[in-house]
GROMACS .gro file of C-alpha atoms in nm:
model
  326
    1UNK     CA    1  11.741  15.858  16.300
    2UNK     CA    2  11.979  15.867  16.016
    3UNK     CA    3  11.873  15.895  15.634
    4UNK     CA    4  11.805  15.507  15.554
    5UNK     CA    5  11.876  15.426  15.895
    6UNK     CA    6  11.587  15.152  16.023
    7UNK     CA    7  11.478  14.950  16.290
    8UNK     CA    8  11.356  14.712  16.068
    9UNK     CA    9  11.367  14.678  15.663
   10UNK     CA   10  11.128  14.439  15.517
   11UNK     CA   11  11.154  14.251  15.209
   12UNK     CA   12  10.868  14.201  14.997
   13UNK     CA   13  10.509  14.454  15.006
   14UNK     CA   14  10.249  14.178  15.009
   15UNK     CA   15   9.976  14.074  15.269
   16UNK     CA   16  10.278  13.994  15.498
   17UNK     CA   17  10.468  14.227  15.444
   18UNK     CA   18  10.251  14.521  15.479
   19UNK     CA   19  10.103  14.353  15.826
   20UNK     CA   20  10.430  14.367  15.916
   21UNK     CA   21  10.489  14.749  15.882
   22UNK     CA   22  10.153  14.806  15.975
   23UNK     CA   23  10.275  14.642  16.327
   24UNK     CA   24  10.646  14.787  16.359
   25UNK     CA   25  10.451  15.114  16.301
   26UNK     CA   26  10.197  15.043  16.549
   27UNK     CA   27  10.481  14.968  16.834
   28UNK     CA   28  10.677  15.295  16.720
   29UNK     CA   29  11.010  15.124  16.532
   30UNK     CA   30  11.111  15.309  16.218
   31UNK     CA   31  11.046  15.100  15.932
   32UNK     CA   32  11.070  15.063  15.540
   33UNK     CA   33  10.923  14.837  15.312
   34UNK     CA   34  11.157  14.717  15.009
   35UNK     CA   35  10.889  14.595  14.672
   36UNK     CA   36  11.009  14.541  14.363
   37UNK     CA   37  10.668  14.619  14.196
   38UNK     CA   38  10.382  14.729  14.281
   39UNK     CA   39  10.157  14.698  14.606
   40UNK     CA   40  10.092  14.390  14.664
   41UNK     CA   41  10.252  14.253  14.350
   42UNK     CA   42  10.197  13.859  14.346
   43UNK     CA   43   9.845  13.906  14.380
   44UNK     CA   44   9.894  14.203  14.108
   45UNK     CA   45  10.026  13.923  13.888
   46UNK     CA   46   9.745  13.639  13.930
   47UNK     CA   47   9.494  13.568  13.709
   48UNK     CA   48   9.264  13.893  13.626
   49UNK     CA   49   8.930  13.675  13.732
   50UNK     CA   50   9.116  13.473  14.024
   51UNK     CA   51   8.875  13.392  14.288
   52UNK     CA   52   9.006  13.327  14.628
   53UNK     CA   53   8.967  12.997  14.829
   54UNK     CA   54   8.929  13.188  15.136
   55UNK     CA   55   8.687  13.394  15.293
   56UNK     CA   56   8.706  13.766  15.316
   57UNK     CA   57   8.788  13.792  15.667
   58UNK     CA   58   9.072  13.530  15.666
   59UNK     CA   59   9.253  13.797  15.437
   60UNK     CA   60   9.217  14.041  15.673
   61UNK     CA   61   9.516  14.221  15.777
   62UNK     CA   62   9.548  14.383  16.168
   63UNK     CA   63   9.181  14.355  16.193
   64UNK     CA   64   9.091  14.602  15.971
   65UNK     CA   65   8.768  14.472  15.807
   66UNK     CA   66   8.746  14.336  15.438
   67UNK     CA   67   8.385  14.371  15.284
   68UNK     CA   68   8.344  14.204  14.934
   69UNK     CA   69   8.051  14.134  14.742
   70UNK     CA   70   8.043  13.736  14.751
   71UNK     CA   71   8.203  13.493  15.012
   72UNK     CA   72   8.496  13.444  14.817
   73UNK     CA   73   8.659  13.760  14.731
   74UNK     CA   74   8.768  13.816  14.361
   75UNK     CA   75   9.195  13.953  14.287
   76UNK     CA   76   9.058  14.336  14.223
   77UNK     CA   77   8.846  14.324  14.550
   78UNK     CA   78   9.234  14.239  14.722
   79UNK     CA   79   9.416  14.441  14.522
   80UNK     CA   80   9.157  14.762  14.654
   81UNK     CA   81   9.149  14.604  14.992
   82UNK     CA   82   9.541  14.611  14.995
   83UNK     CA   83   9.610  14.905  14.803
   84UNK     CA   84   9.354  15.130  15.042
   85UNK     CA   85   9.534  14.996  15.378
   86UNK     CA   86   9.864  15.040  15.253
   87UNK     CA   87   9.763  15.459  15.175
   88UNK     CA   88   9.539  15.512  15.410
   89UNK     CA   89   9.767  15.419  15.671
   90UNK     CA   90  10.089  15.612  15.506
   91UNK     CA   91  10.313  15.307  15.527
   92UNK     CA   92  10.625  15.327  15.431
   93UNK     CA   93  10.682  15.138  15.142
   94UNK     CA   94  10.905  15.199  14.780
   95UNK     CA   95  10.789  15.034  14.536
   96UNK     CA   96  10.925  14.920  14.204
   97UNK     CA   97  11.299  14.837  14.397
   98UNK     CA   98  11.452  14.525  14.372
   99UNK     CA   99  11.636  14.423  14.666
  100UNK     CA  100  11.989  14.272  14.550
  101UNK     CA  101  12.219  14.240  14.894
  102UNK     CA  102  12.203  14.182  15.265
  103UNK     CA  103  12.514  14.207  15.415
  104UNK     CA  104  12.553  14.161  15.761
  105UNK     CA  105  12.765  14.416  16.008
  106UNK     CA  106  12.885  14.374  16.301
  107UNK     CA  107  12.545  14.522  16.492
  108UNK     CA  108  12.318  14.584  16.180
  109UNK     CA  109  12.278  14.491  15.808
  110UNK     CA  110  12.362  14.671  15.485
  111UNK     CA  111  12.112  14.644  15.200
  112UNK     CA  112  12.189  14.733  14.864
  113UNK     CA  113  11.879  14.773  14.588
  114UNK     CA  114  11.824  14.922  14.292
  115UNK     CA  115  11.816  15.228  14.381
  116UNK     CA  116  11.944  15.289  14.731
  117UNK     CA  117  12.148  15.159  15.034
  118UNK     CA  118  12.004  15.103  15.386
  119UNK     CA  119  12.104  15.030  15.722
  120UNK     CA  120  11.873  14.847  15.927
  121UNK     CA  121  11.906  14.609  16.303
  122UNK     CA  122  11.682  14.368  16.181
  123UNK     CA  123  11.540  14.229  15.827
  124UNK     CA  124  11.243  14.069  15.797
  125UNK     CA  125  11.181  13.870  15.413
  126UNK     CA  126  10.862  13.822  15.307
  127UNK     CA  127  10.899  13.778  14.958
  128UNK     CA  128  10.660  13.458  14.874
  129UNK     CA  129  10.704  13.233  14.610
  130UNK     CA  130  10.552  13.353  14.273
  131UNK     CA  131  10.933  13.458  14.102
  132UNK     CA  132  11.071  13.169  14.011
  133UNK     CA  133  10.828  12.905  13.784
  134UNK     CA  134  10.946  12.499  13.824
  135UNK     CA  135  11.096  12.468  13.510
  136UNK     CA  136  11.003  12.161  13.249
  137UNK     CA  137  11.390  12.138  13.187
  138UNK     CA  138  11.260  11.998  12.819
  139UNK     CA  139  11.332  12.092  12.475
  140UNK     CA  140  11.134  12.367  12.336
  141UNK     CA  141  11.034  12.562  12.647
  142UNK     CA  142  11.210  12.845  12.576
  143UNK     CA  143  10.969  12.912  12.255
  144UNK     CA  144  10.740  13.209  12.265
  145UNK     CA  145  10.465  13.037  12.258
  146UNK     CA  146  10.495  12.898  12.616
  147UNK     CA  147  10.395  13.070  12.936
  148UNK     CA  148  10.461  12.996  13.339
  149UNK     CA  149  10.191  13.272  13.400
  150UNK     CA  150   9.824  13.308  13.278
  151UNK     CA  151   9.647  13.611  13.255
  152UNK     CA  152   9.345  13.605  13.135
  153UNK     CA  153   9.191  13.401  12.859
  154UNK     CA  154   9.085  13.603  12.558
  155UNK     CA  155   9.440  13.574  12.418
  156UNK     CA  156   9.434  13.187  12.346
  157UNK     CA  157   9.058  13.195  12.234
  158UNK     CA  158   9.077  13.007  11.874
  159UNK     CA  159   9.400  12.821  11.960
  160UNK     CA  160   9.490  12.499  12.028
  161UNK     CA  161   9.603  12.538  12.394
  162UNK     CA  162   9.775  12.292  12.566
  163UNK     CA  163   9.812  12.345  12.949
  164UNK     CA  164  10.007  12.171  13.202
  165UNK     CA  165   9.944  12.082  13.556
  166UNK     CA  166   9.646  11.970  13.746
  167UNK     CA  167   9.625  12.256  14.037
  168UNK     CA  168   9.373  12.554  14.056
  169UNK     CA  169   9.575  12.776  13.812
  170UNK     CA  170   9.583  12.518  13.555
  171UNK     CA  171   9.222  12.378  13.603
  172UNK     CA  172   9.097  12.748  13.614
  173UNK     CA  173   9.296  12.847  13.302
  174UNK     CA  174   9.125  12.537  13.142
  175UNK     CA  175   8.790  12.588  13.230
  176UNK     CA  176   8.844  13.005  13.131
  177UNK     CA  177   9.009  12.927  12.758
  178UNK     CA  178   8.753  12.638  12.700
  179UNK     CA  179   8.493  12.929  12.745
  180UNK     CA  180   8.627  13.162  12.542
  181UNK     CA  181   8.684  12.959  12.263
  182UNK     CA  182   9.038  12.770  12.288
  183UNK     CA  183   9.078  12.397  12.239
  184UNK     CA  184   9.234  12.288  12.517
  185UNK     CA  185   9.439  12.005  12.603
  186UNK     CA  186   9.497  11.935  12.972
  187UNK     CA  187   9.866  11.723  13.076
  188UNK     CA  188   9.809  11.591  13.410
  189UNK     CA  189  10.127  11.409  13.566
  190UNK     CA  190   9.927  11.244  13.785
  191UNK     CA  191   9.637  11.062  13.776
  192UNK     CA  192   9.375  11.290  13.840
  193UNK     CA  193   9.294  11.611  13.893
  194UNK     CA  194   9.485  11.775  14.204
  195UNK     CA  195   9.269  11.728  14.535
  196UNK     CA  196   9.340  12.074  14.645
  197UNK     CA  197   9.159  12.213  14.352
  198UNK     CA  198   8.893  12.444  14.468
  199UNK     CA  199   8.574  12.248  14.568
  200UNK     CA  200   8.343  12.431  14.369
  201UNK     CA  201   8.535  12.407  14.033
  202UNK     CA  202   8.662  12.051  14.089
  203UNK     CA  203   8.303  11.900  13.965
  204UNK     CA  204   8.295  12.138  13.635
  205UNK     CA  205   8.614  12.009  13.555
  206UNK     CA  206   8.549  11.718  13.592
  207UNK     CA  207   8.229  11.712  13.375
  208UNK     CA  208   8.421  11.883  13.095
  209UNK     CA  209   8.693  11.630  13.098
  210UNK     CA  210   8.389  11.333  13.116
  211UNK     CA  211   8.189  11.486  12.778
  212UNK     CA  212   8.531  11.594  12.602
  213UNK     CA  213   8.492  11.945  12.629
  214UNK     CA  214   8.829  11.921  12.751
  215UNK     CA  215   9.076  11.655  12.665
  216UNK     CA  216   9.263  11.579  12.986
  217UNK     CA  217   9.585  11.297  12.940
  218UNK     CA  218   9.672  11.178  13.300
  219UNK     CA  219   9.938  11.014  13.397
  220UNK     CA  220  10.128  11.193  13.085
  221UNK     CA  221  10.441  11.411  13.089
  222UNK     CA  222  10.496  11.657  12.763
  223UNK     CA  223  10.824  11.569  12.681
  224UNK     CA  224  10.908  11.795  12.373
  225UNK     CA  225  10.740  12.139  12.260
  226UNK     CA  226  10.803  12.226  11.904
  227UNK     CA  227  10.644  12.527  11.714
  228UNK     CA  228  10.318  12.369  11.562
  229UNK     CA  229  10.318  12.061  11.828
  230UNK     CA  230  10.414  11.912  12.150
  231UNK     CA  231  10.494  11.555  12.194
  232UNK     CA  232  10.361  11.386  12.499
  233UNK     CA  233  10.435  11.071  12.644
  234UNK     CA  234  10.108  10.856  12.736
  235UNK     CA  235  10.054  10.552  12.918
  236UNK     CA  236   9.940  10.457  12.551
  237UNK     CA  237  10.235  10.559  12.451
  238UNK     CA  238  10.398  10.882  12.233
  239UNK     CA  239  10.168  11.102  12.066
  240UNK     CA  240  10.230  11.422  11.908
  241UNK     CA  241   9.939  11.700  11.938
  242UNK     CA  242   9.912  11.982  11.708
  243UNK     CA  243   9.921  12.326  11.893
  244UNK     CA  244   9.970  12.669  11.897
  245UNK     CA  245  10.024  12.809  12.259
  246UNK     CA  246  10.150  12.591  12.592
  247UNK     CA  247  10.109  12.728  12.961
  248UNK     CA  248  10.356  12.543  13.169
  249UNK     CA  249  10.150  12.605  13.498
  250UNK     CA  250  10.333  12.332  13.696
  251UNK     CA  251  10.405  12.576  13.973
  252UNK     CA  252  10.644  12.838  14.164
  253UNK     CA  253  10.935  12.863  14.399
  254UNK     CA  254  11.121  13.082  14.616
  255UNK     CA  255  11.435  13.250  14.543
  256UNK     CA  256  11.653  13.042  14.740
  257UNK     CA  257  11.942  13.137  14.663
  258UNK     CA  258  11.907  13.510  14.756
  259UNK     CA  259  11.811  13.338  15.085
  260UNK     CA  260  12.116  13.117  15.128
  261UNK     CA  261  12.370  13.419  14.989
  262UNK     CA  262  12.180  13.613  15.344
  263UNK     CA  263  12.341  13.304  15.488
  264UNK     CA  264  12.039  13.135  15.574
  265UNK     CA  265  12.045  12.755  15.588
  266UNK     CA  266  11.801  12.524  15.420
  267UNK     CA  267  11.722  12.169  15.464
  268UNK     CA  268  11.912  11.926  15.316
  269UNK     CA  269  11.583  11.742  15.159
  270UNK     CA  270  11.385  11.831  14.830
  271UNK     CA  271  11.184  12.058  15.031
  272UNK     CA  272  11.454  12.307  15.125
  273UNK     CA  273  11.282  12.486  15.384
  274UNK     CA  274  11.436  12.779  15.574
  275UNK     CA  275  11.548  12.702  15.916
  276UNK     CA  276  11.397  12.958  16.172
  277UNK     CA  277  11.280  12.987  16.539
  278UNK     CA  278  10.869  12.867  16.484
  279UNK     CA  279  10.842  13.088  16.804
  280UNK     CA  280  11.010  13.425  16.694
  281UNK     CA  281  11.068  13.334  16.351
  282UNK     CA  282  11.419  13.458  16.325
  283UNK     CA  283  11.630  13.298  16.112
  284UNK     CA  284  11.982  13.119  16.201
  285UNK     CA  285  12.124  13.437  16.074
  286UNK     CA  286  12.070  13.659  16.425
  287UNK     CA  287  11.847  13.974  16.322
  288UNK     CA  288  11.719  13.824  15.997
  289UNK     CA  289  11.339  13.720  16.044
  290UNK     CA  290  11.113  13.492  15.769
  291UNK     CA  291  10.671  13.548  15.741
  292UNK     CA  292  10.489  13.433  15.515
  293UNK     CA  293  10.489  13.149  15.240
  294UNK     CA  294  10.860  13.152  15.237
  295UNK     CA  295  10.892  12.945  15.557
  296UNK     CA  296  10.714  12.717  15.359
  297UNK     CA  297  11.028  12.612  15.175
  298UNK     CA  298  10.944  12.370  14.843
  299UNK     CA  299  10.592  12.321  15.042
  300UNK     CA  300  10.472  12.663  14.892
  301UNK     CA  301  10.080  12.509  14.986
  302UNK     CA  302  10.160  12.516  15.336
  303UNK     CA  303  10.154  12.891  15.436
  304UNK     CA  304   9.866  13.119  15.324
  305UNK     CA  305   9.794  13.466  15.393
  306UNK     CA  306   9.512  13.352  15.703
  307UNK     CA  307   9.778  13.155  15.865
  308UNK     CA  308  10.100  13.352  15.840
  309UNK     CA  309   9.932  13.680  15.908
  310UNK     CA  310  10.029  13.599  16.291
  311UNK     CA  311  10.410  13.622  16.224
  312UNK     CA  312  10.356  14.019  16.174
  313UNK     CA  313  10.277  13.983  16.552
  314UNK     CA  314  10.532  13.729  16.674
  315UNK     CA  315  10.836  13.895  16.475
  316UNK     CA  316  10.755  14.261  16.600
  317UNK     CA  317  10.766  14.119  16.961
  318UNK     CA  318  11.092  13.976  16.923
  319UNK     CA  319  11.239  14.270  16.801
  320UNK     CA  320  11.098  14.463  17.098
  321UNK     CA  321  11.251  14.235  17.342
  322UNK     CA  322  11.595  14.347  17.217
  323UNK     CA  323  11.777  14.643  17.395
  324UNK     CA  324  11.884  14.805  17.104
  325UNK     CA  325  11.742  14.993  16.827
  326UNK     CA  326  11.778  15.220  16.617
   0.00000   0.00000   0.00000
């Protein structure tokens, strides 16, 4: 095999991506994973005391076991879990490389990052959805008081927080900030609290909301952020709230348009998802192969890591059933 010469070139070292060299491995292709940070870096990037939804063993990757301490594993139990396959089985991966073009040949594709150029026969993107935050589109949200990601919430204790969204990052950050000291204000679009809001922190929302611990406004849309205030717009009307800090956590997308310049089509509705083969998962582009959330389009709550960890699987056999590789 040539220098940078690969049966397959992934896109993206998370979960998915990492099951997927884990199986080209397995079956003997040659193989690089392409991350532009660090192992696993979505999860990297979540909240420092995220607890999962799921159980430990719908995480699991190729059946290799993960053991945590409590039935919902906690983001540095994954990031271990992760981190320990990923050396312990020597995968291939180089991290902290952004990929920036996939050009395709006439039998292979040409991918230029930032630091390299590869030739590979077949691509496989798994590259999520946590880049890109939905934008308010409002005036003020480029001030630096305003955040699309949350870390942690000793920062904001003292402040007068305001926090947008109603889904588990949002509800989480509220109930974290409220605890450490922030006043927080929630902005809920809607009209209550989003029903996919983990099951076990939906009631003690809910009861900080009902004894004003938190002041949730539903049905409200915050439709200018100055430096000392936001103004929202209430069914009662426009009020103005004094604040210090805003986290816009109204939600990711993916990078579409790194997948339409691959040539990849998208639906033509809001949802924009990705059209690929749901029994090989390769793409419209011939050789180019989607796992993961990204199938998922707009509908980033439709793919999770325990139901996409089967397109490892189903995109490795494909590639096997072609004559030529590397």
């Amino acid at each position: 095999m040539k220098d940078n010469w690969f049966d397959v070139l992934i896109i993206g070292g998370g979960p998915i991506g990492i099951a997927c060299g884990l199986e080209a491995k397995k079956k003997g292709l040659s193989y690089v994973i392409i991350e532009k940070g660090p192992i696993v870096n979505s999860l990297y990037n979540y909240p420092v005391n995220m607890q999962f939804f799921s159980s430990s063993e719908k995480l699991e990757i190729d059946d290799i076991p993960f053991i945590s301490k409590a039935a919902k594993p906690d983001r540095a139990e994954a990031l271990e879990y992760y981190r320990r396959i990923t050396t312990s089985n020597n995968i291939n991966i180089n991290l902290f490389e952004k990929v920036n073009a996939v050009t395709k040949n006439y039998s292979d594709f040409t991918v230029i990052t930032t630091k390299n150029k590869y030739q590979a026969k077949h691509i496989i993107v798994a590259t999520g959805f946590y880049d890109l935050p939905k934008k308010l589109k409002i005036e003020g949200e480029d001030l630096n008081k305003v955040s699309h990601y949350y870390k942690e919430p000793h920062f904001y204790a003292g402040q007068k927080l305001a926090i947008i969204g109603a889904s588990n990052s949002a509800i989480d950050a509220a109930l974290e900030c409220y605890r450490k000291g922030a006043e927080v204000s929630l902005i809920i679009r809607g009209s209550e609290v989003g029903q996919r809001v983990k099951y076990w922190v939906r009631p003690d929302i809910m009861n900080r909301i009902n004894e004003g611990s938190i002041k949730a406004y539903f049905n409200a849309e915050v439709t200018e952020i100055q430096e000392h205030s936001i103004k929202v717009n209430t069914p009662d009307g426009n009020i103005k709230l004094e604040n210090d800090f805003v986290l816009a956590l109204t939600g990711y997308q993916p990078n579409f348009k790194f997948l339409v310049n691959m040539g990849i089509k998208l639906s033509d509705d809001e949802k924009k998802i990705p059209e690929y083969d749901k029994e090989t998962m390769q793409t419209n582009v011939k050789g180019i192969y989607l796992a993961g959330v990204i199938c998922g389009g707009m509908e980033t709550h439709k793919w999770f890591i325990e139901n996409s960890r089967v397109h490892a699987k189903m995109i490795i056999k494909s590639i096997l059933s072609k004559a030529t590789l590397v």
